[in-house]
Coordinates of C-alpha atoms in Angstrom, one line a residue:
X1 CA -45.3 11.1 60.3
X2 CA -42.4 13.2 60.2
X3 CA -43.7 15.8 57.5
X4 CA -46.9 17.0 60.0
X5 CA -44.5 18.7 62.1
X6 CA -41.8 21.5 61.5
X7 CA -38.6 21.6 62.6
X8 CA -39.4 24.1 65.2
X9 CA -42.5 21.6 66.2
X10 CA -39.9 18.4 66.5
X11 CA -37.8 20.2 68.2
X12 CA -40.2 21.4 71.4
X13 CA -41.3 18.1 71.3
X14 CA -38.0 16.4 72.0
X15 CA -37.4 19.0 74.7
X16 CA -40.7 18.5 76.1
X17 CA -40.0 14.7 76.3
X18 CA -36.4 14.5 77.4
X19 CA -37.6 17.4 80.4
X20 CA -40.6 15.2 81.5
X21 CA -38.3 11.8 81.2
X22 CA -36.2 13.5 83.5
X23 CA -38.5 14.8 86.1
X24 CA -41.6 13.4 85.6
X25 CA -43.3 16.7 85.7
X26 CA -45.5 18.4 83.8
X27 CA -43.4 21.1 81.2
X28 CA -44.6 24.7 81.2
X29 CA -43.7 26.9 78.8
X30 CA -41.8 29.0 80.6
X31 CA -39.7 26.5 81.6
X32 CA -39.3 25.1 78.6
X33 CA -37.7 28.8 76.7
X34 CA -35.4 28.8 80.4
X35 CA -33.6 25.3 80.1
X36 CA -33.8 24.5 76.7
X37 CA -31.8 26.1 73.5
X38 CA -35.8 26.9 72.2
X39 CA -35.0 30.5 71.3
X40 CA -38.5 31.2 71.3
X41 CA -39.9 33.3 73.9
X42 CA -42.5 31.6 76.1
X43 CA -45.6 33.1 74.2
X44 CA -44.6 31.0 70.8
X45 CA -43.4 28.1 73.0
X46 CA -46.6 28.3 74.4
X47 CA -48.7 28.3 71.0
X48 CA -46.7 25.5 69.6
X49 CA -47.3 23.5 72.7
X50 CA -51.0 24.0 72.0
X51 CA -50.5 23.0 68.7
X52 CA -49.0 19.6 69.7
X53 CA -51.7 19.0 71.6
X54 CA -54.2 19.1 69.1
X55 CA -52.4 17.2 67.0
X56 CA -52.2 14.7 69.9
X57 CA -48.3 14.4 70.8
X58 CA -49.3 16.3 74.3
X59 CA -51.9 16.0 76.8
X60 CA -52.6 18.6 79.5
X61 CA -52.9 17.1 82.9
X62 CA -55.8 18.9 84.8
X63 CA -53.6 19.7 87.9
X64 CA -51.6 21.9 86.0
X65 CA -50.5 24.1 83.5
X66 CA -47.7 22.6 81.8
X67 CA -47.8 19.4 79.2
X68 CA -46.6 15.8 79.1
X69 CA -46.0 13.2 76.5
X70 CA -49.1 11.3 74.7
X71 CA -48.6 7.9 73.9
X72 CA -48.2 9.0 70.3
X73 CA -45.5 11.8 71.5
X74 CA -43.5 9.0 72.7
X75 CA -43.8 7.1 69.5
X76 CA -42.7 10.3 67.3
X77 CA -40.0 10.4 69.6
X78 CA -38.8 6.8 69.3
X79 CA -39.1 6.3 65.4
X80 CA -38.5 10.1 64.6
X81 CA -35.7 12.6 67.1
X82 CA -34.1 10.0 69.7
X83 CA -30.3 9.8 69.2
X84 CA -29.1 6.6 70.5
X85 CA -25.3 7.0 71.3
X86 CA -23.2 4.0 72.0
X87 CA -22.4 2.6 75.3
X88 CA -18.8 4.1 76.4
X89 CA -16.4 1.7 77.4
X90 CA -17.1 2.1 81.3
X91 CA -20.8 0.8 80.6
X92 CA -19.5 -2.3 78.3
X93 CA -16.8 -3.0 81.0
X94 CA -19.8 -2.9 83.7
X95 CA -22.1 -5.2 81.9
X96 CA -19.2 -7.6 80.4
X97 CA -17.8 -8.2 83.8
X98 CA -20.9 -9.6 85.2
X99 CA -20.7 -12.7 82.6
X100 CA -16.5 -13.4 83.5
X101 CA -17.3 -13.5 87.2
X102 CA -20.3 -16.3 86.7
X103 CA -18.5 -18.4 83.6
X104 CA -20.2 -19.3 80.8
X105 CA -23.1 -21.7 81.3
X106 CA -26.3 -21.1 79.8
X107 CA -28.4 -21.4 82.8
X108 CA -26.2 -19.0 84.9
X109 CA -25.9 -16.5 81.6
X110 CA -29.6 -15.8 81.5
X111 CA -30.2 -15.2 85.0
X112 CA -26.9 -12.9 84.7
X113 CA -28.0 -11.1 82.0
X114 CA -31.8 -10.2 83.5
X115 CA -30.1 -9.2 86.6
X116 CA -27.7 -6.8 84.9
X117 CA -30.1 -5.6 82.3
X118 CA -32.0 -4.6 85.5
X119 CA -28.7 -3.3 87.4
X120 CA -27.6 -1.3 85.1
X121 CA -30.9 0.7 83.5
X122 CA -32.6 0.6 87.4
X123 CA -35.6 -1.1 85.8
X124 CA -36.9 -4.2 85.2
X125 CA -35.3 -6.6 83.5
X126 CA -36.2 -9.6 81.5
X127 CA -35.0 -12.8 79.8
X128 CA -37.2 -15.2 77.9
X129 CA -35.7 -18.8 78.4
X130 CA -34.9 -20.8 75.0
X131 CA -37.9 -23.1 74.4
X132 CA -37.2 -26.9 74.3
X133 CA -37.2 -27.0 70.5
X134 CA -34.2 -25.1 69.8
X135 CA -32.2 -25.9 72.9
X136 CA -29.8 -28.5 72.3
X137 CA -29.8 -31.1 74.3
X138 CA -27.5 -33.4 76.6
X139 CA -29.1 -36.0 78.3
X140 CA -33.2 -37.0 78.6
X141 CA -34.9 -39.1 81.6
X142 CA -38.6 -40.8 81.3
X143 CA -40.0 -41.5 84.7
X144 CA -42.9 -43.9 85.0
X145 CA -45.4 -41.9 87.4
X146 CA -48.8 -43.8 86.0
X147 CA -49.8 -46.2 83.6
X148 CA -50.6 -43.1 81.3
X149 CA -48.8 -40.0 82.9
X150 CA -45.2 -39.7 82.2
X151 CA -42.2 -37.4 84.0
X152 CA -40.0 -36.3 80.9
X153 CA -36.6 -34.4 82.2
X154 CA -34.5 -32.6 79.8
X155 CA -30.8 -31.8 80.4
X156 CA -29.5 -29.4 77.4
X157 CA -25.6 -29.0 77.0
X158 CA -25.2 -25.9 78.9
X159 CA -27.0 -26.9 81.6
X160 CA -30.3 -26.3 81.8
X161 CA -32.7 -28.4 82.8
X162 CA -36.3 -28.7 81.9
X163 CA -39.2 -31.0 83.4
X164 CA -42.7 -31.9 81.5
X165 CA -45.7 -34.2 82.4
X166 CA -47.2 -35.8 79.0
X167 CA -49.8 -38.1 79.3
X168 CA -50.0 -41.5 76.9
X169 CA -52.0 -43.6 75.7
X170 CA -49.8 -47.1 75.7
X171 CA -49.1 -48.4 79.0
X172 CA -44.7 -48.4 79.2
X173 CA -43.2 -50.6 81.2
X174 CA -39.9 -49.3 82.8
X175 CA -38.1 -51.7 80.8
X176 CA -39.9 -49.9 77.8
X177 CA -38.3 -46.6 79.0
X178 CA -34.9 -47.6 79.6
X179 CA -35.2 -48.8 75.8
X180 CA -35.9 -45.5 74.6
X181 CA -33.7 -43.3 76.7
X182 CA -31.1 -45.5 75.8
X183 CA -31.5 -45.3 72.2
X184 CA -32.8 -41.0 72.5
X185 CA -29.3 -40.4 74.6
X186 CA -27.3 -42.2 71.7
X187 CA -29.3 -40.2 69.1
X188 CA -30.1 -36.9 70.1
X189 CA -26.4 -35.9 71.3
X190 CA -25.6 -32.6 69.8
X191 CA -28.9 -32.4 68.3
X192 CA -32.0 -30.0 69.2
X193 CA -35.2 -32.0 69.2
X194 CA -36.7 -30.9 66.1
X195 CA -33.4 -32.4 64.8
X196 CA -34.1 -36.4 67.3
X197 CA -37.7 -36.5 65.8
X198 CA -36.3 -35.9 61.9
X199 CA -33.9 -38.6 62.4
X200 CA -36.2 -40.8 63.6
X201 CA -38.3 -40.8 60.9
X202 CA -35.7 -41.1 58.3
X203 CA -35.0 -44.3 60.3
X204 CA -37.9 -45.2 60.5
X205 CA -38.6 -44.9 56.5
X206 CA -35.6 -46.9 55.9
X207 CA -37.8 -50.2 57.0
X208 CA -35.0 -50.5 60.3
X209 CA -38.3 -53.9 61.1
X210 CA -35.9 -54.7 64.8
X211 CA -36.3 -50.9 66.2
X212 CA -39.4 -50.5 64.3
X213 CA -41.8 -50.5 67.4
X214 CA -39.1 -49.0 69.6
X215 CA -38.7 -46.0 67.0
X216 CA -42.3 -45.4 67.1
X217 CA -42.6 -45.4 70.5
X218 CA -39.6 -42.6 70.6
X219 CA -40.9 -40.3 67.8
X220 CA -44.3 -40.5 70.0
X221 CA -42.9 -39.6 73.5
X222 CA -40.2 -36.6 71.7
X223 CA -43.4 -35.2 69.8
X224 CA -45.9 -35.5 73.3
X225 CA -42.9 -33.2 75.0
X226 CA -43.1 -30.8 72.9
X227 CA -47.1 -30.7 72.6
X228 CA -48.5 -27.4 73.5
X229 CA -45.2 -25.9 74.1
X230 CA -45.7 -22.5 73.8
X231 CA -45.9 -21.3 77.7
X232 CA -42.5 -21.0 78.2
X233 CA -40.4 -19.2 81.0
X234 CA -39.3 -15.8 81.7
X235 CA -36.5 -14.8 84.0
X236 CA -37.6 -11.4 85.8
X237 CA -34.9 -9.2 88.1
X238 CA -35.7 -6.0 89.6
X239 CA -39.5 -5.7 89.8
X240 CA -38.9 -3.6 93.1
X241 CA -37.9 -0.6 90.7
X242 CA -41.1 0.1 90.1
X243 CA -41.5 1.1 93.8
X244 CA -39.7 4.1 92.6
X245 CA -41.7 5.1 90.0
X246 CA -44.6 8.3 90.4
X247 CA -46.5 6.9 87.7
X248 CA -47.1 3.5 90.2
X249 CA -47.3 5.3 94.0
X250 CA -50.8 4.0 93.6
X251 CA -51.5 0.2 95.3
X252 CA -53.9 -0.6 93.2
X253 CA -51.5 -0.1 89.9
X254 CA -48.8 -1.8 91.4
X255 CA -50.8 -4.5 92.4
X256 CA -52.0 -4.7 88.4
X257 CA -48.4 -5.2 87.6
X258 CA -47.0 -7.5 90.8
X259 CA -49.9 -9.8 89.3
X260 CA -48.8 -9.3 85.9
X261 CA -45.6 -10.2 86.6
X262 CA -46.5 -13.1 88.7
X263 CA -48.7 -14.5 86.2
X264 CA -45.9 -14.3 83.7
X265 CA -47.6 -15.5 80.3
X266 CA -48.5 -11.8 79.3
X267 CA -44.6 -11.1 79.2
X268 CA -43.5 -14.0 77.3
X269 CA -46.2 -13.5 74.5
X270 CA -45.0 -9.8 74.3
X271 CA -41.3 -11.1 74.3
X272 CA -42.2 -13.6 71.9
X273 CA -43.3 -10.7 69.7
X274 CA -39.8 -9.5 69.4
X275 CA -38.2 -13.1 68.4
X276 CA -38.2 -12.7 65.1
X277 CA -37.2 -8.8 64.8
X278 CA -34.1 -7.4 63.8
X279 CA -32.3 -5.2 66.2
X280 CA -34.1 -3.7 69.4
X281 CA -37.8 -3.2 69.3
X282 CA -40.0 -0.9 71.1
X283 CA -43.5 -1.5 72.3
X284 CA -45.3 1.7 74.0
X285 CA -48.2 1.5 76.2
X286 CA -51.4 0.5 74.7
X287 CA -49.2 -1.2 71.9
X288 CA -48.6 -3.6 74.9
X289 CA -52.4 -4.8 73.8
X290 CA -53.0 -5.8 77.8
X291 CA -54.3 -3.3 79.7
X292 CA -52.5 -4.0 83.0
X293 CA -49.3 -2.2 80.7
X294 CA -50.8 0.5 79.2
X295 CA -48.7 3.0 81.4
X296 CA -45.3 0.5 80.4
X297 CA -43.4 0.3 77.7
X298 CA -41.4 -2.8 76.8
X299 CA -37.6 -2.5 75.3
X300 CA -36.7 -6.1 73.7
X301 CA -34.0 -7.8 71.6
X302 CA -33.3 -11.3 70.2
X303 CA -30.4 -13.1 71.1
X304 CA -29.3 -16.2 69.3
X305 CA -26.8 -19.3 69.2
X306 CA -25.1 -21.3 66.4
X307 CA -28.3 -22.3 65.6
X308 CA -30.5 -19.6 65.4
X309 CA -32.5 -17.6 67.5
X310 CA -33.1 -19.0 71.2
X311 CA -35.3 -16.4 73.0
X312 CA -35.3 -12.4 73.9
X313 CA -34.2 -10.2 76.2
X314 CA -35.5 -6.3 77.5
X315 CA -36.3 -4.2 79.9
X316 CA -39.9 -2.8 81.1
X317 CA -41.0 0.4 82.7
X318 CA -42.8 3.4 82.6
X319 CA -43.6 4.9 79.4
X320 CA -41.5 7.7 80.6
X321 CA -37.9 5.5 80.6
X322 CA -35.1 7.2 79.2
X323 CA -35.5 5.6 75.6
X324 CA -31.8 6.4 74.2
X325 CA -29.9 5.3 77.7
X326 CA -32.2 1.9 77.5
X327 CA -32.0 0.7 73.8
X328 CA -28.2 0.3 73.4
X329 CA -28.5 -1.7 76.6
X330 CA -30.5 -3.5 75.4
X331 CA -29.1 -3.7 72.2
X332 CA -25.1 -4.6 73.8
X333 CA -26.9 -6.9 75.9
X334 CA -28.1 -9.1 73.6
X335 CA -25.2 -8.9 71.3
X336 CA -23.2 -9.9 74.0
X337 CA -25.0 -12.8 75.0
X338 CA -25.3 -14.3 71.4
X339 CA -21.5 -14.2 71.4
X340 CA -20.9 -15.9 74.4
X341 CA -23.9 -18.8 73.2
X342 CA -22.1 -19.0 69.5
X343 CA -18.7 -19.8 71.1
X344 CA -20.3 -22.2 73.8
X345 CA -22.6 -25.5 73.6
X346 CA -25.4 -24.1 73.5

């Protein structure tokens, strides 16, 4: 909290931080009173250092003498003495011009905005895909691979497309299908599918006896689609920048997080995490909850359509990132793309 430390405290601790997020080096006190407005000589630098470090906001590596950040530093930091500026008009312009030179589809924004979010901080960036219950969809195929395994394809409105196995337990002729894609395709237009499955059942409570078996049989394959959808899909650009990163020169740490990434379901639950947030959220090492990230922190933000929230966006790296450059990113980033989606078909 912000009433354990003094002024003078906050203040060595912000320069401590900002000096080690810019070299990656241990700060000594010396140092410290040299490049820093401290105005402390380095004997009281020094004794407030040590102070810090009891209180936990520094660690002292054992190869040397100077101090770096604890995970609890970086939090004080975040919450407490960051000052996030605004992007200047060179940054928007550089991010903006990415989405005018690919158009406006969905599909193409996403994969835009992971590769910018990446471009532009020189980390990692990372777009969670809309799941199919929000999306809004265009078009919807059933094809017959078994008597009891079916192939559904989902086309939404800006473009993306989405395949699923479900299994049934009624064996549906292709006839059967035709039926219901037929009658989902004249339904669901402009509809998500949370929105195809409510209509169904209001037809199906007004006693509609002719399409009685055939809405049944639709409300059952629209509901087995979205069964156990909760894996989901992440779009990741610019894993290499970890490469440049002292914190992962070891193999066997970048291995841990190449396998992470690979894997993928341990980003989308700690994206997912953000989806219901307000503004840009930060998630700091062992906050992460996996221990693969314990030496990453996580900088995320929702973005939305006309109807809602779709998914979130951020960028990972080392706990040491450069908090106030990343987070109004971050933050334009995902502003950006919600008013692009509210003025297309999303």
């Amino acid at each position: 909290m912000a009433e354990t430390l003094t002024e003078r405290s906050q203040k060595i601790l912000e320069a401590i931080i900002e000096e080690y997020i810019a070299t990656a080096q241990p700060v000594g006190s010396k140092a410290l009173a040299q490049n820093h407005e401290i105005k402390l000589s380095p004997a009281s630098v020094r004794n407030v250092m040590a102070e810090l470090e009891e209180l936990g906001y520094l660690a002292s590596p054992h190869t040397s003498a100077g101090r770096i950040p604890t995970e609890k530093g970086y939090r004080f930091y975040v919450d407490t003495l960051i000052r996030v500026n605004d992007l200047d008009k060179r940054q928007k312009d550089q991010i903006g011009l990415q989405y005018r030179q690919h158009g406006l589809q969905m599909a193409d924004m996403l994969r835009v905005a992971s590769r910018t979010l990446s471009s532009v901080s020189h980390y990692t960036g990372l777009v969670m895909i809309p799941r199919l219950k929000v999306t809004i969809f265009r078009h919807i195929e059933f094809v017959r691979l078994s008597p009891q395994q079916i192939l559904v394809v989902f086309v939404t409105q800006s473009g993306l497309v989405q395949n699923k196995l479900v299994k049934i337990d009624e064996d549906l002729t292709p006839r059967d299908l035709e039926q219901i894609t037929n009658y989902l395709n004249q339904t669901m237009t402009g509809l998500t599918i949370q929105e195809v499955r409510a209509r169904i059942v209001t037809e199906m409570a007004q006693e509609k006896a002719l399409y009685d078996h055939l809405l049944r049989r639709a409300f059952a394959l629209s509901s087995a689609a979205l069964v156990d959808e909760t894996t989901g899909d992440v779009i990741i650009e610019g894993t290499s920048y970890f490469l440049e990163q002292p914190e992962f020169s070891d193999l066997n740490c970048m291995k841990r997080i190449v396998q992470t990434f690979e894997q993928k379901s341990i980003l989308i639950d700690l994206l997912d995490r953000g989806i219901d947030t307000e503004g840009v959220q930060v998630i700091i090492g062992s906050e992460t909850e996996y221990s693969e990230l314990s030496d990453c922190s996580l900088i995320t933000a929702a973005y939305s359509g006309k109807r809602g929230t779709l998914g979130t966006l951020g960028v990972i790296g080392p706990n040491r990132m450069p908090y106030s450059t990343i987070i109004p990113i971050v933050d334009y980033t995902a502003n950006l793309i919600s008013r692009l989606l509210d003025t297309d078909n999303d």
